mmCIF file of C-alpha atoms in Angstrom:
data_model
loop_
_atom_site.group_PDB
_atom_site.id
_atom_site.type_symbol
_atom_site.label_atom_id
_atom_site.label_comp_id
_atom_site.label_asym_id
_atom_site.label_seq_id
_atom_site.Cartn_x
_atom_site.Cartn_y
_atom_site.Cartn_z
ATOM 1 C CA UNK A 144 -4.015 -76.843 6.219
ATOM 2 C CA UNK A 145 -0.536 -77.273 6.989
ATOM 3 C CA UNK A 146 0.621 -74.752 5.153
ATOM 4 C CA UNK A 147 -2.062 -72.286 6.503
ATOM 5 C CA UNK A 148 -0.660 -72.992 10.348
ATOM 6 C CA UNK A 149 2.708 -72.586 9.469
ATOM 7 C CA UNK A 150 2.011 -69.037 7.740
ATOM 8 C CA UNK A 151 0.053 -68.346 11.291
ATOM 9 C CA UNK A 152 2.870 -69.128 13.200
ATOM 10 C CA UNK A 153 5.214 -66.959 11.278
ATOM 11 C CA UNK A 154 3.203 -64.559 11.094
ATOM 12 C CA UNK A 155 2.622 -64.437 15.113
ATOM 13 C CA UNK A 156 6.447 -64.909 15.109
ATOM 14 C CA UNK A 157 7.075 -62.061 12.861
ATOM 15 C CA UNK A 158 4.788 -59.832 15.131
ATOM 16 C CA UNK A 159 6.468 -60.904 18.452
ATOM 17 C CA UNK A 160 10.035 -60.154 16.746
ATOM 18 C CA UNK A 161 8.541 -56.826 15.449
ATOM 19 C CA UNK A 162 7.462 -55.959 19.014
ATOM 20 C CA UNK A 163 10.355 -56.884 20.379
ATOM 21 C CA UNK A 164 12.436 -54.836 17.912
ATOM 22 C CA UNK A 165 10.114 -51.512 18.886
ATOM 23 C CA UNK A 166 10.857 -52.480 22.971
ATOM 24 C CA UNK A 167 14.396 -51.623 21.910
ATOM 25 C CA UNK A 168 15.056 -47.913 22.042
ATOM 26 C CA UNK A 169 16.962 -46.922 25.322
ATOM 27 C CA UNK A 170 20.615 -46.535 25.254
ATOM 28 C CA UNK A 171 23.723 -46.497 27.375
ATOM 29 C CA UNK A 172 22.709 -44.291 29.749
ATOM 30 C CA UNK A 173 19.407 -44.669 30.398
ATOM 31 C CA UNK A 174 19.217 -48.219 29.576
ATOM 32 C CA UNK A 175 22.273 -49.362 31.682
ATOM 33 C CA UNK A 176 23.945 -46.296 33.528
ATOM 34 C CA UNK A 177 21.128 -44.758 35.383
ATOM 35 C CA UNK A 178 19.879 -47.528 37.057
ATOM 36 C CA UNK A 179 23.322 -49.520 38.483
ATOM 37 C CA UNK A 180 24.167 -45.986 39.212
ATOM 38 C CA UNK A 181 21.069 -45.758 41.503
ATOM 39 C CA UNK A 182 21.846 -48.895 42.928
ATOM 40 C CA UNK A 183 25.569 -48.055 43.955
ATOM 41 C CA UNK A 184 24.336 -44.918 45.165
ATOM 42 C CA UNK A 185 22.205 -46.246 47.937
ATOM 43 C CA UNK A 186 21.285 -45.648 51.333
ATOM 44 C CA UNK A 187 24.600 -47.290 52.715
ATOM 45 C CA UNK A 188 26.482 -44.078 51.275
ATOM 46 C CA UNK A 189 24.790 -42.032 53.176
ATOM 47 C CA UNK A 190 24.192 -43.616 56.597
ATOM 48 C CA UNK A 191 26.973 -46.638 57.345
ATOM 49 C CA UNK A 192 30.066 -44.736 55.475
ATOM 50 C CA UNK A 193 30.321 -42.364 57.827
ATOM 51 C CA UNK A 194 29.815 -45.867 61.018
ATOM 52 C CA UNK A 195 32.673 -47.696 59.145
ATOM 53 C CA UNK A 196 34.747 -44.443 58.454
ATOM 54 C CA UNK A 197 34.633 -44.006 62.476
ATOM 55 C CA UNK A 198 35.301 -47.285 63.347
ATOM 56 C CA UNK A 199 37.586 -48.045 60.897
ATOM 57 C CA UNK A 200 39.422 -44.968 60.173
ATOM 58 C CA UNK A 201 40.637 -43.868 56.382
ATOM 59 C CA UNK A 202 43.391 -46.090 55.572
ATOM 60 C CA UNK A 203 41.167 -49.381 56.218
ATOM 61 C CA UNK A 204 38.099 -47.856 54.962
ATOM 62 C CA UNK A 205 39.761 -47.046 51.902
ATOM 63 C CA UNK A 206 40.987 -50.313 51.558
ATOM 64 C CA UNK A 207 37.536 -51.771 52.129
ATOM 65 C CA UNK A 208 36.137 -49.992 49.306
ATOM 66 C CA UNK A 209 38.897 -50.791 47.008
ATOM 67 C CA UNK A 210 38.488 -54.783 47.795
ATOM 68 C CA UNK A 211 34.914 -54.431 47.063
ATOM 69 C CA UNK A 212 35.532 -52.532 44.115
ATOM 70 C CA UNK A 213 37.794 -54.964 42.683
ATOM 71 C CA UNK A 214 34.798 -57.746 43.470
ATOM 72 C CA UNK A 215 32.845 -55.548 41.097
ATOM 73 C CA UNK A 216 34.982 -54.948 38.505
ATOM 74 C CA UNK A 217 35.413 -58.915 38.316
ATOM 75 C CA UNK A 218 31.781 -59.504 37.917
ATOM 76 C CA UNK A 219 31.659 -56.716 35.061
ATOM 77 C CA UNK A 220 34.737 -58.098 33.214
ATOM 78 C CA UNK A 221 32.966 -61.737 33.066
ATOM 79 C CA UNK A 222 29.551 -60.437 32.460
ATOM 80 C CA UNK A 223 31.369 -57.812 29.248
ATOM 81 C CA UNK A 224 32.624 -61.148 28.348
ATOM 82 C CA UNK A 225 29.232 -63.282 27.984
ATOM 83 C CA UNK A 226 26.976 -60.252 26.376
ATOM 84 C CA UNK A 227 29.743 -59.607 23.797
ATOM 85 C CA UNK A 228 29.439 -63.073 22.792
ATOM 86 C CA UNK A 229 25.203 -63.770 22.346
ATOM 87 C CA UNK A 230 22.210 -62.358 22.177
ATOM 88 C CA UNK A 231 20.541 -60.404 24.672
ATOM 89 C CA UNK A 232 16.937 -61.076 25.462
ATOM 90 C CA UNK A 233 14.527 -60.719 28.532
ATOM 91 C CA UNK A 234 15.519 -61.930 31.752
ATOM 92 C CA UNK A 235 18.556 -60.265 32.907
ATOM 93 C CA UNK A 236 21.167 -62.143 35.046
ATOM 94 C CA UNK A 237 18.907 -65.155 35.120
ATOM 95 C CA UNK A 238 18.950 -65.622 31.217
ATOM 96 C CA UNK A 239 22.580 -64.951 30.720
ATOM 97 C CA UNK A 240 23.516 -67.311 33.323
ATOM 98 C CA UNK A 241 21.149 -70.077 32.425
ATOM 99 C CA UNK A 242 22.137 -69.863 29.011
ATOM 100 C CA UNK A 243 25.913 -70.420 29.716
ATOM 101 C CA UNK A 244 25.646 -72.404 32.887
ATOM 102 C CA UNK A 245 22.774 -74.176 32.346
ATOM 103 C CA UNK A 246 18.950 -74.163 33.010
ATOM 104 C CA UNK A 247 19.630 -75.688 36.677
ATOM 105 C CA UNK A 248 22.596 -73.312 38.109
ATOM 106 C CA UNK A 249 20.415 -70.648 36.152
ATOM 107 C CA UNK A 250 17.407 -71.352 38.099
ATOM 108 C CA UNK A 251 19.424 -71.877 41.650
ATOM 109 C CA UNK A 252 21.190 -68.202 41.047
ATOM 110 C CA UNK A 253 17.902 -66.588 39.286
ATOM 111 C CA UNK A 254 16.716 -67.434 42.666
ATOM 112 C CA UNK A 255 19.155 -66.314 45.038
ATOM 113 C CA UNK A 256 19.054 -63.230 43.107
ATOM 114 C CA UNK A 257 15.573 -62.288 43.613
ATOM 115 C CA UNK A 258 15.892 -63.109 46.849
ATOM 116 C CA UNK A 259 18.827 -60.333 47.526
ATOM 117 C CA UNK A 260 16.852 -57.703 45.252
ATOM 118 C CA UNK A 261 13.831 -58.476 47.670
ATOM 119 C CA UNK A 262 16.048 -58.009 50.771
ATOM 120 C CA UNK A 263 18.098 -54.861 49.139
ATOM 121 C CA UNK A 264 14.199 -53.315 48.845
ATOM 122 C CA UNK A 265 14.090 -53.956 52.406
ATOM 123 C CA UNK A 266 16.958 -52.484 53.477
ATOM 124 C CA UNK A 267 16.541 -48.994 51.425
ATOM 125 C CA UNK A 268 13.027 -48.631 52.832
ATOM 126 C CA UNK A 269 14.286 -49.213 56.287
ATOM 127 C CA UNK A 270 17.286 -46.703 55.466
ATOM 128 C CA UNK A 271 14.723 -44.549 54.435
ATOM 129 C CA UNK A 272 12.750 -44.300 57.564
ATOM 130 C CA UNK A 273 15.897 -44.138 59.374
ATOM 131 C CA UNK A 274 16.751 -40.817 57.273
ATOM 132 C CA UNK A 275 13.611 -39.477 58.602
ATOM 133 C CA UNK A 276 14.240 -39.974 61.899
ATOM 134 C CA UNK A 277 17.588 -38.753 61.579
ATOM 135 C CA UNK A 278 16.088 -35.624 59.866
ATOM 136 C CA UNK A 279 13.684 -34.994 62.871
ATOM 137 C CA UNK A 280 16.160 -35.792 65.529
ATOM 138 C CA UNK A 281 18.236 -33.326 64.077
ATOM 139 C CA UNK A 282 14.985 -30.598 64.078
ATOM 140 C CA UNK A 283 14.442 -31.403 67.387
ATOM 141 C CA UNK A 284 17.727 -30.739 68.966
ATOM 142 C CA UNK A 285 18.199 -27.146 66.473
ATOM 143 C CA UNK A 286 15.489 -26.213 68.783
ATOM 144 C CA UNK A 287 16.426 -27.394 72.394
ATOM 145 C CA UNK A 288 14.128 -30.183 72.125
ATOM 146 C CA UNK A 289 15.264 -33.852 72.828
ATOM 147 C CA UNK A 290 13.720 -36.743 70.964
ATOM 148 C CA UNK A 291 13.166 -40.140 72.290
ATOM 149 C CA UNK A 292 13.836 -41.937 68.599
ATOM 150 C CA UNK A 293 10.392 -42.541 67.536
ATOM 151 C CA UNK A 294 7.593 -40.389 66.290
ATOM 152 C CA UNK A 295 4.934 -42.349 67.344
ATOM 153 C CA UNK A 296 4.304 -46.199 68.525
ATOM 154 C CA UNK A 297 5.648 -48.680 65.245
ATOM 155 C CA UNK A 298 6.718 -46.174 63.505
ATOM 156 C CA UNK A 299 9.152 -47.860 61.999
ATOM 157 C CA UNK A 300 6.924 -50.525 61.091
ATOM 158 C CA UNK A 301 3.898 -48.191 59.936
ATOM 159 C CA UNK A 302 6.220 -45.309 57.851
ATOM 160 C CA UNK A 303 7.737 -48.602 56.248
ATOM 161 C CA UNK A 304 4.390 -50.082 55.041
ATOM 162 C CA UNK A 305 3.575 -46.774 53.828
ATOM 163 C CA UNK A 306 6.942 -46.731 51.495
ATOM 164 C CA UNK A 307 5.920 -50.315 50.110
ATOM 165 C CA UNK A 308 2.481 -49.530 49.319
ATOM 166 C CA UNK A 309 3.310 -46.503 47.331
ATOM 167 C CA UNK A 310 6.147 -48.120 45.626
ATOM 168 C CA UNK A 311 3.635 -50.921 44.554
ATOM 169 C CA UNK A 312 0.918 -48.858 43.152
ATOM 170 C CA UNK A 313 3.218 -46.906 41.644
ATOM 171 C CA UNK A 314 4.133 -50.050 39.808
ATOM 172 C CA UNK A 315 0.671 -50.993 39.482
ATOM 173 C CA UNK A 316 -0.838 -48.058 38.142
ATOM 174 C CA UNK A 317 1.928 -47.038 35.344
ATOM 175 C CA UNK A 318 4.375 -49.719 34.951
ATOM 176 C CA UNK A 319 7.891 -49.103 34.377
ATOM 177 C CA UNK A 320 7.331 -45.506 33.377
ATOM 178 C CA UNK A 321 6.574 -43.810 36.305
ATOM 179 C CA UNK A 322 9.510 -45.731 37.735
ATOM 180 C CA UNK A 323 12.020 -44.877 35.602
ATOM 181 C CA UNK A 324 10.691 -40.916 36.062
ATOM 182 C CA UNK A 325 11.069 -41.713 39.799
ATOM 183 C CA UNK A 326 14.423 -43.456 39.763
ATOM 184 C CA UNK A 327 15.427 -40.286 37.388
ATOM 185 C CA UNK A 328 14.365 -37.618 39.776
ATOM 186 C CA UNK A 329 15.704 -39.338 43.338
ATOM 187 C CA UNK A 330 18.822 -39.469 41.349
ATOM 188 C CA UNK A 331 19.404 -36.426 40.785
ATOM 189 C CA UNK A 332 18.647 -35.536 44.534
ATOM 190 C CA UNK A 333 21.431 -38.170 45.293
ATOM 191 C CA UNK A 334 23.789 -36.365 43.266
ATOM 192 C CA UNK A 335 22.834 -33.095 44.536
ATOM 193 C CA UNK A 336 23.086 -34.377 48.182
ATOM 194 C CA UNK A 337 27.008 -35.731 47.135
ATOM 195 C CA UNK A 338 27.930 -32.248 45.485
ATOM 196 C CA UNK A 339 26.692 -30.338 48.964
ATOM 197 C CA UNK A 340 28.721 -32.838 50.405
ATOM 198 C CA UNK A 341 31.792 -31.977 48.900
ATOM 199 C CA UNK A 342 30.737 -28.119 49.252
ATOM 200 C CA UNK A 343 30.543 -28.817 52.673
ATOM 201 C CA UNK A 344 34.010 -30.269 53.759
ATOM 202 C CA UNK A 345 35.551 -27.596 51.072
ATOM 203 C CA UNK A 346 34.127 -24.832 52.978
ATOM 204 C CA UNK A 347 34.705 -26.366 56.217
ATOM 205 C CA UNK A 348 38.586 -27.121 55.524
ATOM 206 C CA UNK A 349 38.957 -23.309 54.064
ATOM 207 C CA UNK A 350 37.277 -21.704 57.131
ATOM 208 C CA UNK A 351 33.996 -20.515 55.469
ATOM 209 C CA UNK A 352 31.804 -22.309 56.712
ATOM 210 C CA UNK A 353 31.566 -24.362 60.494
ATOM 211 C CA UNK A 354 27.772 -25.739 60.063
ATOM 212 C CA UNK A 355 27.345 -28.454 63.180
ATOM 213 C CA UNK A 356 31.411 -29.036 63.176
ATOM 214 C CA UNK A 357 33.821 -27.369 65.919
ATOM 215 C CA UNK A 358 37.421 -26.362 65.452
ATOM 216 C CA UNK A 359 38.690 -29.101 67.683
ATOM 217 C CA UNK A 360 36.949 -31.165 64.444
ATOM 218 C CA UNK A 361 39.670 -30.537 61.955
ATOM 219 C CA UNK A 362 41.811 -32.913 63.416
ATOM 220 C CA UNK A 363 42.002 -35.404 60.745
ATOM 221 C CA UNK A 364 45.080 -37.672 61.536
ATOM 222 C CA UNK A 365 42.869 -38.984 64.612
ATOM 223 C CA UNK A 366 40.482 -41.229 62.297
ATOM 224 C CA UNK A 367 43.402 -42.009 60.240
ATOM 225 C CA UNK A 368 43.424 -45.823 61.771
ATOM 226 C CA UNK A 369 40.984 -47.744 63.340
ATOM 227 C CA UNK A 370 39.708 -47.491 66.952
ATOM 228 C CA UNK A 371 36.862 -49.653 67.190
ATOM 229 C CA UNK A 372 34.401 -48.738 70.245
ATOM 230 C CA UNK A 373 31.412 -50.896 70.846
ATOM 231 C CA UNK A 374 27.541 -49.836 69.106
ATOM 232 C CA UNK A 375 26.010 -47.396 71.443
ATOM 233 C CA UNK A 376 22.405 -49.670 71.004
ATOM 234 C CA UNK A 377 23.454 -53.332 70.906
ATOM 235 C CA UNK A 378 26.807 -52.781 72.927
ATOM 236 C CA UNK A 379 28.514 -55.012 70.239
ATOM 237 C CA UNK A 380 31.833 -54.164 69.257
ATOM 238 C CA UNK A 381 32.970 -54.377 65.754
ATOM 239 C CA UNK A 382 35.965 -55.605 63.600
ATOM 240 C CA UNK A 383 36.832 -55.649 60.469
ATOM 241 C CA UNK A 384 34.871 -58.021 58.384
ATOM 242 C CA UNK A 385 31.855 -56.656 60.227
ATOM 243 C CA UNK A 386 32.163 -53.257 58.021
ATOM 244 C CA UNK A 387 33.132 -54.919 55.174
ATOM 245 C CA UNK A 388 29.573 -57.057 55.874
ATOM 246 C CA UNK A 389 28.312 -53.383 56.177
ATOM 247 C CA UNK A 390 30.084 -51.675 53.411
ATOM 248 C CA UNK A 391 30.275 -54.505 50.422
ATOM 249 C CA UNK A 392 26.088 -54.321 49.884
ATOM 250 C CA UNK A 393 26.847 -50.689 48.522
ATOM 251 C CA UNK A 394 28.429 -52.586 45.407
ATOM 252 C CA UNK A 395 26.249 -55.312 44.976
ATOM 253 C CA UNK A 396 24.033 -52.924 42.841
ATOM 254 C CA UNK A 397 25.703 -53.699 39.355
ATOM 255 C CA UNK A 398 23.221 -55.815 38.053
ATOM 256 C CA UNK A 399 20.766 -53.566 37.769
ATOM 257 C CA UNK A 400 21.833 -52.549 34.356
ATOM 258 C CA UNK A 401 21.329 -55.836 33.006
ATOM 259 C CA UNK A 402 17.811 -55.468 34.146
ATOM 260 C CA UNK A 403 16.585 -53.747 30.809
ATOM 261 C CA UNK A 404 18.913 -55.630 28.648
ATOM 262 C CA UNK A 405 15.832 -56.645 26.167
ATOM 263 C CA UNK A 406 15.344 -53.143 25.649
ATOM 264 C CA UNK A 407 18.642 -52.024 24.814
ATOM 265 C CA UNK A 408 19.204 -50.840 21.421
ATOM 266 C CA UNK A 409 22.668 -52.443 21.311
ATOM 267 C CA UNK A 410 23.513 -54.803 24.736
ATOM 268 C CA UNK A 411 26.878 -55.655 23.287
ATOM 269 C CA UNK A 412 27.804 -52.103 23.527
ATOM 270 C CA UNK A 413 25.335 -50.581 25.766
ATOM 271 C CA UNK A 414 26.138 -53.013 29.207
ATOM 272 C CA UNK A 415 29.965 -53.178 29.423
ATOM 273 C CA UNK A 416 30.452 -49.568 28.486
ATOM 274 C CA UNK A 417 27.208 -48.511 31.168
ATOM 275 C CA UNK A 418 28.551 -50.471 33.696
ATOM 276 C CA UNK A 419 32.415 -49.702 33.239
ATOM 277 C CA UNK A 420 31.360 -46.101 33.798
ATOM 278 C CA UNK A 421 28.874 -46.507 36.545
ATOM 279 C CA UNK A 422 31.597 -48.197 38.708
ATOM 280 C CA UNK A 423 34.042 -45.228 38.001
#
């Protein structure tokens, strides 16, 4: 009898290790690239870099991102360090750092990271409705129109529910897959959206092009240094550390590509080199 449950239990554990070997089949770049890519890429990029930039000016903004880059390039270094040195398996950030800090700091940081992914959701959906209202205002005022800043009553609070609830049956009804096809295709808009960017100020420096900008506009030793002027809705007036509170979330995003690290075909390879890349 004895001998018949310990055949059962290997085999079960020779089917869970088989099953586990199969879950392993994405690589560098989809496995680890694409998706701390998508997180650095977020909506701070597009709507507080060009706040801070103002506020700031070039030289300090700069400076910002290179301090927070240098934050992230520390956590990579130390997490290249722990992956080359074990193996991987499900759980992400919570399992690497429980298994080399210990089941309690594990837990404590496991939680205070789901807690900042849950907020980070928060804040892109919000950034999101804000992108639509930007889009709109922007409509309205090609036309002659003005616009008051909301499309209807709560409609911050109604377009935002919306976002959630298709986000979570999206999860619901197809898992990961119709995620990653998601997170794949809002990418590439991203990147699209930063090439027309660079079109834009190339044409605009040449002469080619004007769009929204005047001449008076090319001006560009004015926003060299900061000149801080209070927020046009809360009348606060900002400093320093306030836009790197603003600017340092945009960075935060590099843990992502540990996220899949169970389905990697090689973590020891496929996270520092992902990662490395996705900060450059």
């Amino acid at each position: 009898m004895m001998t018949a449950l310990s055949s059962g239990t290997a085999t079960v554990q020779q089917h869970h290790d088989n099953n586990a070997e199969q879950r392993r089949n994405l690589g560098t770049i989809s496995g680890v690239y694409l998706p701390s890519l998508q997180s650095i890429l977020g909506v701070i990029l597009f709507l507080r870099l060009t706040h801070i930039t103002s506020q700031a000016g070039i030289v300090y903004t700069t400076l910002l991102l290179l301090i927070s880059t240098a934050s992230t390039i520390l956590t990579w270094s130390s997490l290249s360090a722990i992956v080359t040195n074990g193996d991987i398996k499900s759980g992400g950030p919570y399992y690497i750092i429980s298994r080399t800090l210990g089941v309690d700091i594990g837990c404590s940081l496991g939680l205070l990271y789901y807690i900042g992914n849950t907020l980070s959701g928060s804040l892109f959906v919000l950034g999101a409705v804000e992108a639509v209202q930007h889009s709109i205002r922007a409509y309205y005022a090609r036309w002659g129109y003005g616009f008051s800043g909301h499309i209807f009553p709560y409609d911050v609070q109604i377009t935002s529910l919306a976002i959630v609830a298709a986000m979570t049956g999206s999860i619901h009804v197809g898992g990961g897959r119709y995620v990653t096809v998601l997170s794949n295709f809002f990418l590439g808009v991203t990147a699209l959206s930063i090439l027309f960017m660079f079109l834009g100020c190339i044409f605009f420096i040449v002469g080619w092009h004007m769009g929204s900008l005047q001449e008076y506009d090319r001006s560009f030793h004015e926003n060299t240094w900061s000149r801080y002027e209070p927020d046009p809705y809360t009348g606060v007036l900002p400093d320093i550390y306030s836009c790197l509170a603003l600017i340092y979330p945009s960075v935060t995003g590099l843990l992502s590509g540990m996220a899949k690290a169970d389905q990697l075909k090689n973590p020891r390879k496929s996270i520092p080199t992902g990662m490395f890349w996705a900060i450059v």
